[in-house]
Structure formats: C-alpha cells, structure tokens
C-alpha cells in the first residue's frame, strides 16, 4: 500500500478557500486510475493542485530579490524572441552602417568629372557632396542592417534548436550569413564568404567569452 501525504497539508494558512474548493472539485471529477492509491498518486504528481509554500528560497546574486509579475515575464519573453533580436540588430546595424558611411563619405576627395569636358576635373558643389554623402551613408546602412538581421536571426534559431549557448552558434550563424552574402557574387564567393565570416565570428566570440 502506498502512503501519500494529505494534499490539504500543502496549503498554508493564507491559501484562499476558492483555490482549495477548485482543487477539491478537480479531485472529484478527474480519475486517472481505478485503484485509489494510484489515482491519488497520479493526482499528486500530474494533477492541477496548487501547493502554496511560504519557505521559497530564491538564489540571490546582486541587488534585491524581486518576483516578476506576469507583465514583466511577457515583456521578457518578447525581448528574448528571435524576431525582436533580429529587429534590434537590424536597427543597430543600420545606425552603425550610417555612421561608418558618413565617416567614409567625409574623407572622400571632393573631385568630380566635368560632363562637358571629361578630361577636366572640378570641385564638387555642396549639393553634390550632400547627395553623394546621403547615398554612401544609406548604402553602408543597408549592408550592415542586412548582415545584423540575418546573423542575429540565424544565431537565435540555431541556439533555440540546439538548446545550448556556446561558440558554435556564432560560427554556424557566421557561416550562413557569409554564404548568403557571398552568393550574390557566385558560388566560389559564397564559400569564401561563409568560411571567412565563420572564422571571424569564432574569433570574436572566443575573445568576448575569454577576455
């Protein structure tokens, strides 16, 4: 005969009567096994019994220990989703690319070819300089945004599938990202891009983890 503790003893004094009544109704309606001891054992382990405990111990690292609300948990779930990470990488990548493009455009020589005299060079006007700067900035921004979006999305999907956070996720994501970018110039460029981006991601990930 299997001796089991009374489920009512798991409820503290602060447990509401409504919750206790709901559990009692659940125990009466649901039958897992014909044998009463096995049925009580099944209800104890896989039933919908809410057991209130006052001696909950939460590991403390830094700062005060707080129990998050359902809204905070929902926001955390959204922020940890692959879509949100990819979108944030896209925005940050575009901003970083625009900054690099702006710097690159500012150091370019302001020399233009005269349309009427191709062999003659002339200084660009302010409008031409601003137009060229806008095109360069936008081009860099799009490239960095695409790289960040693809890399973050692939890495998050691989990490979710493997269930492990290690350097391999960045290596695989770098290979996929470099291959997709390089395929625009051909198969050989795709292979070289995958190998180069994977190696670069591995080195950066190793440095960030062991610095």
PDB file of C-alpha atoms in Angstrom:
ATOM      1  CA  UNK A   1       0.000   0.000   0.000  1.00  0.00           C
ATOM      2  CA  UNK A   2       1.338   3.423  -0.976  1.00  0.00           C
ATOM      3  CA  UNK A   3       1.152   6.028   1.781  1.00  0.00           C
ATOM      4  CA  UNK A   4       0.824   9.558   0.491  1.00  0.00           C
ATOM      5  CA  UNK A   5       0.673  12.858   2.331  1.00  0.00           C
ATOM      6  CA  UNK A   6      -2.617  14.624   2.517  1.00  0.00           C
ATOM      7  CA  UNK A   7      -2.734  17.292  -0.239  1.00  0.00           C
ATOM      8  CA  UNK A   8      -4.550  19.647   2.130  1.00  0.00           C
ATOM      9  CA  UNK A   9      -1.426  19.851   4.275  1.00  0.00           C
ATOM     10  CA  UNK A  10       0.444  21.528   1.426  1.00  0.00           C
ATOM     11  CA  UNK A  11      -1.804  24.561   1.671  1.00  0.00           C
ATOM     12  CA  UNK A  12      -0.669  27.294   4.001  1.00  0.00           C
ATOM     13  CA  UNK A  13      -2.962  29.293   6.220  1.00  0.00           C
ATOM     14  CA  UNK A  14      -3.015  32.062   3.641  1.00  0.00           C
ATOM     15  CA  UNK A  15      -4.455  29.822   0.918  1.00  0.00           C
ATOM     16  CA  UNK A  16      -7.830  31.033  -0.239  1.00  0.00           C
ATOM     17  CA  UNK A  17     -10.940  28.914   0.120  1.00  0.00           C
ATOM     18  CA  UNK A  18     -11.675  29.397  -3.582  1.00  0.00           C
ATOM     19  CA  UNK A  19      -8.435  27.685  -4.629  1.00  0.00           C
ATOM     20  CA  UNK A  20      -8.983  24.864  -2.166  1.00  0.00           C
ATOM     21  CA  UNK A  21     -12.533  24.346  -3.445  1.00  0.00           C
ATOM     22  CA  UNK A  22     -11.325  24.296  -7.064  1.00  0.00           C
ATOM     23  CA  UNK A  23      -8.752  21.632  -6.241  1.00  0.00           C
ATOM     24  CA  UNK A  24     -11.358  19.595  -4.377  1.00  0.00           C
ATOM     25  CA  UNK A  25     -13.713  19.691  -7.377  1.00  0.00           C
ATOM     26  CA  UNK A  26     -10.826  18.719  -9.652  1.00  0.00           C
ATOM     27  CA  UNK A  27     -10.017  15.731  -7.439  1.00  0.00           C
ATOM     28  CA  UNK A  28     -13.631  14.587  -7.536  1.00  0.00           C
ATOM     29  CA  UNK A  29     -14.122  14.893 -11.308  1.00  0.00           C
ATOM     30  CA  UNK A  30     -10.801  13.555 -12.563  1.00  0.00           C
ATOM     31  CA  UNK A  31      -9.963   9.855 -12.252  1.00  0.00           C
ATOM     32  CA  UNK A  32      -6.616   8.627 -13.561  1.00  0.00           C
ATOM     33  CA  UNK A  33      -6.623   5.066 -12.191  1.00  0.00           C
ATOM     34  CA  UNK A  34      -9.250   2.777 -10.720  1.00  0.00           C
ATOM     35  CA  UNK A  35      -7.034   1.908  -7.788  1.00  0.00           C
ATOM     36  CA  UNK A  36      -7.463   4.682  -5.203  1.00  0.00           C
ATOM     37  CA  UNK A  37      -3.805   4.765  -4.171  1.00  0.00           C
ATOM     38  CA  UNK A  38      -2.572   5.008  -7.761  1.00  0.00           C
ATOM     39  CA  UNK A  39      -5.215   7.598  -8.539  1.00  0.00           C
ATOM     40  CA  UNK A  40      -4.144   9.697  -5.555  1.00  0.00           C
ATOM     41  CA  UNK A  41      -0.511   9.349  -6.594  1.00  0.00           C
ATOM     42  CA  UNK A  42      -1.300  10.499 -10.154  1.00  0.00           C
ATOM     43  CA  UNK A  43      -3.265  13.472  -8.873  1.00  0.00           C
ATOM     44  CA  UNK A  44      -0.415  14.404  -6.589  1.00  0.00           C
ATOM     45  CA  UNK A  45       2.213  14.453  -9.357  1.00  0.00           C
ATOM     46  CA  UNK A  46       0.348  15.446 -12.531  1.00  0.00           C
ATOM     47  CA  UNK A  47      -2.805  16.977 -11.165  1.00  0.00           C
ATOM     48  CA  UNK A  48      -3.665  20.654 -11.173  1.00  0.00           C
ATOM     49  CA  UNK A  49      -3.030  21.023  -7.457  1.00  0.00           C
ATOM     50  CA  UNK A  50      -1.662  24.396  -6.454  1.00  0.00           C
ATOM     51  CA  UNK A  51       0.649  23.993  -3.489  1.00  0.00           C
ATOM     52  CA  UNK A  52       1.412  27.186  -1.644  1.00  0.00           C
ATOM     53  CA  UNK A  53       4.714  27.439   0.160  1.00  0.00           C
ATOM     54  CA  UNK A  54       5.993  30.131   2.464  1.00  0.00           C
ATOM     55  CA  UNK A  55       9.610  28.948   2.597  1.00  0.00           C
ATOM     56  CA  UNK A  56      10.527  29.728  -1.027  1.00  0.00           C
ATOM     57  CA  UNK A  57      14.263  30.313  -1.437  1.00  0.00           C
ATOM     58  CA  UNK A  58      15.370  32.391  -4.440  1.00  0.00           C
ATOM     59  CA  UNK A  59      19.117  32.415  -5.229  1.00  0.00           C
ATOM     60  CA  UNK A  60      20.436  35.928  -4.759  1.00  0.00           C
ATOM     61  CA  UNK A  61      23.308  37.284  -6.831  1.00  0.00           C
ATOM     62  CA  UNK A  62      23.284  41.076  -6.939  1.00  0.00           C
ATOM     63  CA  UNK A  63      20.655  43.521  -5.819  1.00  0.00           C
ATOM     64  CA  UNK A  64      17.334  42.817  -4.133  1.00  0.00           C
ATOM     65  CA  UNK A  65      15.339  39.714  -4.954  1.00  0.00           C
ATOM     66  CA  UNK A  66      12.050  40.518  -6.651  1.00  0.00           C
ATOM     67  CA  UNK A  67       9.384  38.228  -8.070  1.00  0.00           C
ATOM     68  CA  UNK A  68       8.447  39.374 -11.570  1.00  0.00           C
ATOM     69  CA  UNK A  69       4.846  39.972 -12.482  1.00  0.00           C
ATOM     70  CA  UNK A  70       3.117  38.394 -15.464  1.00  0.00           C
ATOM     71  CA  UNK A  71       3.531  41.607 -17.477  1.00  0.00           C
ATOM     72  CA  UNK A  72       7.273  41.638 -16.807  1.00  0.00           C
ATOM     73  CA  UNK A  73       7.537  37.993 -17.807  1.00  0.00           C
ATOM     74  CA  UNK A  74       5.642  38.732 -21.018  1.00  0.00           C
ATOM     75  CA  UNK A  75       7.957  41.621 -21.869  1.00  0.00           C
ATOM     76  CA  UNK A  76      10.982  39.454 -21.125  1.00  0.00           C
ATOM     77  CA  UNK A  77       9.633  36.739 -23.412  1.00  0.00           C
ATOM     78  CA  UNK A  78       9.091  39.261 -26.206  1.00  0.00           C
ATOM     79  CA  UNK A  79      12.559  40.762 -25.805  1.00  0.00           C
ATOM     80  CA  UNK A  80      14.166  37.317 -25.862  1.00  0.00           C
ATOM     81  CA  UNK A  81      12.320  36.230 -29.008  1.00  0.00           C
ATOM     82  CA  UNK A  82      14.220  35.743 -32.250  1.00  0.00           C
ATOM     83  CA  UNK A  83      12.112  38.318 -34.085  1.00  0.00           C
ATOM     84  CA  UNK A  84      12.865  41.044 -31.549  1.00  0.00           C
ATOM     85  CA  UNK A  85      16.591  40.251 -31.548  1.00  0.00           C
ATOM     86  CA  UNK A  86      16.682  40.309 -35.339  1.00  0.00           C
ATOM     87  CA  UNK A  87      14.775  43.592 -35.486  1.00  0.00           C
ATOM     88  CA  UNK A  88      17.061  45.227 -32.929  1.00  0.00           C
ATOM     89  CA  UNK A  89      20.129  44.007 -34.815  1.00  0.00           C
ATOM     90  CA  UNK A  90      18.650  45.466 -37.996  1.00  0.00           C
ATOM     91  CA  UNK A  91      18.121  48.877 -36.378  1.00  0.00           C
ATOM     92  CA  UNK A  92      21.506  48.930 -34.644  1.00  0.00           C
ATOM     93  CA  UNK A  93      23.245  47.665 -37.780  1.00  0.00           C
ATOM     94  CA  UNK A  94      21.653  50.371 -39.882  1.00  0.00           C
ATOM     95  CA  UNK A  95      22.719  53.043 -37.417  1.00  0.00           C
ATOM     96  CA  UNK A  96      26.271  51.708 -37.250  1.00  0.00           C
ATOM     97  CA  UNK A  97      26.445  51.455 -41.034  1.00  0.00           C
ATOM     98  CA  UNK A  98      25.211  55.021 -41.439  1.00  0.00           C
ATOM     99  CA  UNK A  99      27.885  56.242 -39.031  1.00  0.00           C
ATOM    100  CA  UNK A 100      30.627  54.398 -40.915  1.00  0.00           C
ATOM    101  CA  UNK A 101      29.231  55.548 -44.254  1.00  0.00           C
ATOM    102  CA  UNK A 102      29.117  59.141 -43.063  1.00  0.00           C
ATOM    103  CA  UNK A 103      32.745  58.955 -41.983  1.00  0.00           C
ATOM    104  CA  UNK A 104      33.747  57.287 -45.251  1.00  0.00           C
ATOM    105  CA  UNK A 105      31.950  59.912 -47.314  1.00  0.00           C
ATOM    106  CA  UNK A 106      33.525  62.748 -45.347  1.00  0.00           C
ATOM    107  CA  UNK A 107      37.089  61.623 -46.147  1.00  0.00           C
ATOM    108  CA  UNK A 108      36.474  61.031 -49.843  1.00  0.00           C
ATOM    109  CA  UNK A 109      38.047  63.608 -52.158  1.00  0.00           C
ATOM    110  CA  UNK A 110      35.543  66.195 -53.370  1.00  0.00           C
ATOM    111  CA  UNK A 111      36.626  65.955 -57.007  1.00  0.00           C
ATOM    112  CA  UNK A 112      34.150  65.412 -59.845  1.00  0.00           C
ATOM    113  CA  UNK A 113      34.478  64.948 -63.597  1.00  0.00           C
ATOM    114  CA  UNK A 114      33.049  67.685 -65.772  1.00  0.00           C
ATOM    115  CA  UNK A 115      30.339  66.296 -68.064  1.00  0.00           C
ATOM    116  CA  UNK A 116      31.170  68.730 -70.859  1.00  0.00           C
ATOM    117  CA  UNK A 117      34.921  68.148 -70.604  1.00  0.00           C
ATOM    118  CA  UNK A 118      35.539  64.578 -69.384  1.00  0.00           C
ATOM    119  CA  UNK A 119      39.287  65.158 -69.141  1.00  0.00           C
ATOM    120  CA  UNK A 120      38.810  68.134 -66.845  1.00  0.00           C
ATOM    121  CA  UNK A 121      38.289  67.773 -63.099  1.00  0.00           C
ATOM    122  CA  UNK A 122      36.359  70.201 -60.959  1.00  0.00           C
ATOM    123  CA  UNK A 123      35.429  70.643 -57.339  1.00  0.00           C
ATOM    124  CA  UNK A 124      32.047  69.272 -56.275  1.00  0.00           C
ATOM    125  CA  UNK A 125      29.335  71.630 -55.216  1.00  0.00           C
ATOM    126  CA  UNK A 126      27.712  71.463 -51.789  1.00  0.00           C
ATOM    127  CA  UNK A 127      24.603  69.827 -53.253  1.00  0.00           C
ATOM    128  CA  UNK A 128      26.659  67.140 -54.990  1.00  0.00           C
ATOM    129  CA  UNK A 129      28.635  66.459 -51.817  1.00  0.00           C
ATOM    130  CA  UNK A 130      25.453  66.081 -49.753  1.00  0.00           C
ATOM    131  CA  UNK A 131      23.890  63.809 -52.383  1.00  0.00           C
ATOM    132  CA  UNK A 132      26.966  61.599 -52.513  1.00  0.00           C
ATOM    133  CA  UNK A 133      27.148  61.526 -48.723  1.00  0.00           C
ATOM    134  CA  UNK A 134      23.489  60.506 -48.464  1.00  0.00           C
ATOM    135  CA  UNK A 135      23.916  57.681 -50.984  1.00  0.00           C
ATOM    136  CA  UNK A 136      27.071  56.389 -49.296  1.00  0.00           C
ATOM    137  CA  UNK A 137      25.534  56.552 -45.830  1.00  0.00           C
ATOM    138  CA  UNK A 138      22.363  54.770 -46.923  1.00  0.00           C
ATOM    139  CA  UNK A 139      24.339  52.089 -48.773  1.00  0.00           C
ATOM    140  CA  UNK A 140      26.502  51.307 -45.753  1.00  0.00           C
ATOM    141  CA  UNK A 141      23.442  51.322 -43.508  1.00  0.00           C
ATOM    142  CA  UNK A 142      21.553  48.825 -45.675  1.00  0.00           C
ATOM    143  CA  UNK A 143      24.509  46.447 -45.834  1.00  0.00           C
ATOM    144  CA  UNK A 144      25.141  46.484 -42.098  1.00  0.00           C
ATOM    145  CA  UNK A 145      21.413  46.171 -41.365  1.00  0.00           C
ATOM    146  CA  UNK A 146      21.125  43.105 -43.606  1.00  0.00           C
ATOM    147  CA  UNK A 147      24.160  41.484 -42.003  1.00  0.00           C
ATOM    148  CA  UNK A 148      22.913  42.152 -38.478  1.00  0.00           C
ATOM    149  CA  UNK A 149      19.376  40.964 -39.234  1.00  0.00           C
ATOM    150  CA  UNK A 150      20.455  37.691 -40.856  1.00  0.00           C
ATOM    151  CA  UNK A 151      23.191  36.928 -38.331  1.00  0.00           C
ATOM    152  CA  UNK A 152      21.050  37.588 -35.247  1.00  0.00           C
ATOM    153  CA  UNK A 153      18.076  35.670 -36.631  1.00  0.00           C
ATOM    154  CA  UNK A 154      20.095  32.626 -37.682  1.00  0.00           C
ATOM    155  CA  UNK A 155      22.058  32.550 -34.428  1.00  0.00           C
ATOM    156  CA  UNK A 156      18.880  32.775 -32.343  1.00  0.00           C
ATOM    157  CA  UNK A 157      17.202  29.982 -34.319  1.00  0.00           C
ATOM    158  CA  UNK A 158      20.264  27.744 -34.024  1.00  0.00           C
ATOM    159  CA  UNK A 159      20.566  28.442 -30.303  1.00  0.00           C
ATOM    160  CA  UNK A 160      16.867  27.693 -29.763  1.00  0.00           C
ATOM    161  CA  UNK A 161      17.134  24.458 -31.742  1.00  0.00           C
ATOM    162  CA  UNK A 162      20.311  23.243 -30.009  1.00  0.00           C
ATOM    163  CA  UNK A 163      19.345  24.439 -26.556  1.00  0.00           C
ATOM    164  CA  UNK A 164      22.982  25.338 -25.858  1.00  0.00           C
ATOM    165  CA  UNK A 165      24.736  28.694 -25.669  1.00  0.00           C
ATOM    166  CA  UNK A 166      28.318  28.332 -26.865  1.00  0.00           C
ATOM    167  CA  UNK A 167      30.719  29.474 -29.586  1.00  0.00           C
ATOM    168  CA  UNK A 168      29.288  27.064 -32.155  1.00  0.00           C
ATOM    169  CA  UNK A 169      26.119  29.123 -32.544  1.00  0.00           C
ATOM    170  CA  UNK A 170      28.077  32.165 -33.703  1.00  0.00           C
ATOM    171  CA  UNK A 171      30.228  30.046 -36.000  1.00  0.00           C
ATOM    172  CA  UNK A 172      27.237  28.434 -37.699  1.00  0.00           C
ATOM    173  CA  UNK A 173      25.416  31.759 -37.956  1.00  0.00           C
ATOM    174  CA  UNK A 174      28.516  33.420 -39.391  1.00  0.00           C
ATOM    175  CA  UNK A 175      28.859  30.688 -41.995  1.00  0.00           C
ATOM    176  CA  UNK A 176      25.234  31.015 -43.083  1.00  0.00           C
ATOM    177  CA  UNK A 177      25.382  34.820 -43.161  1.00  0.00           C
ATOM    178  CA  UNK A 178      28.666  34.957 -45.053  1.00  0.00           C
ATOM    179  CA  UNK A 179      27.448  32.352 -47.518  1.00  0.00           C
ATOM    180  CA  UNK A 180      24.226  34.213 -48.253  1.00  0.00           C
ATOM    181  CA  UNK A 181      26.062  37.491 -48.760  1.00  0.00           C
ATOM    182  CA  UNK A 182      28.765  35.933 -50.923  1.00  0.00           C
ATOM    183  CA  UNK A 183      26.331  34.027 -53.138  1.00  0.00           C
ATOM    184  CA  UNK A 184      25.399  37.293 -54.818  1.00  0.00           C
ATOM    185  CA  UNK A 185      28.820  37.186 -56.493  1.00  0.00           C
ATOM    186  CA  UNK A 186      28.832  33.448 -57.247  1.00  0.00           C
ATOM    187  CA  UNK A 187      29.291  30.055 -55.612  1.00  0.00           C
ATOM    188  CA  UNK A 188      33.015  30.491 -55.018  1.00  0.00           C
ATOM    189  CA  UNK A 189      32.466  33.850 -53.378  1.00  0.00           C
ATOM    190  CA  UNK A 190      29.722  32.295 -51.249  1.00  0.00           C
ATOM    191  CA  UNK A 191      32.049  29.551 -49.991  1.00  0.00           C
ATOM    192  CA  UNK A 192      34.828  32.027 -49.234  1.00  0.00           C
ATOM    193  CA  UNK A 193      32.375  34.369 -47.545  1.00  0.00           C
ATOM    194  CA  UNK A 194      30.962  31.578 -45.388  1.00  0.00           C
ATOM    195  CA  UNK A 195      34.424  30.420 -44.308  1.00  0.00           C
ATOM    196  CA  UNK A 196      35.679  33.937 -43.634  1.00  0.00           C
ATOM    197  CA  UNK A 197      32.606  35.083 -41.737  1.00  0.00           C
ATOM    198  CA  UNK A 198      32.522  31.866 -39.682  1.00  0.00           C
ATOM    199  CA  UNK A 199      36.179  32.277 -38.720  1.00  0.00           C
ATOM    200  CA  UNK A 200      35.656  35.938 -37.862  1.00  0.00           C
ATOM    201  CA  UNK A 201      32.605  35.122 -35.711  1.00  0.00           C
ATOM    202  CA  UNK A 202      34.512  32.369 -33.914  1.00  0.00           C
ATOM    203  CA  UNK A 203      37.423  34.672 -33.082  1.00  0.00           C
ATOM    204  CA  UNK A 204      35.155  37.473 -31.863  1.00  0.00           C
ATOM    205  CA  UNK A 205      33.047  35.078 -29.776  1.00  0.00           C
ATOM    206  CA  UNK A 206      36.151  33.498 -28.244  1.00  0.00           C
ATOM    207  CA  UNK A 207      37.537  36.917 -27.356  1.00  0.00           C
ATOM    208  CA  UNK A 208      34.251  38.078 -25.805  1.00  0.00           C
ATOM    209  CA  UNK A 209      33.962  34.932 -23.681  1.00  0.00           C
ATOM    210  CA  UNK A 210      37.586  34.734 -22.501  1.00  0.00           C
ATOM    211  CA  UNK A 211      38.647  38.348 -22.151  1.00  0.00           C
TER     212      UNK A 211
END
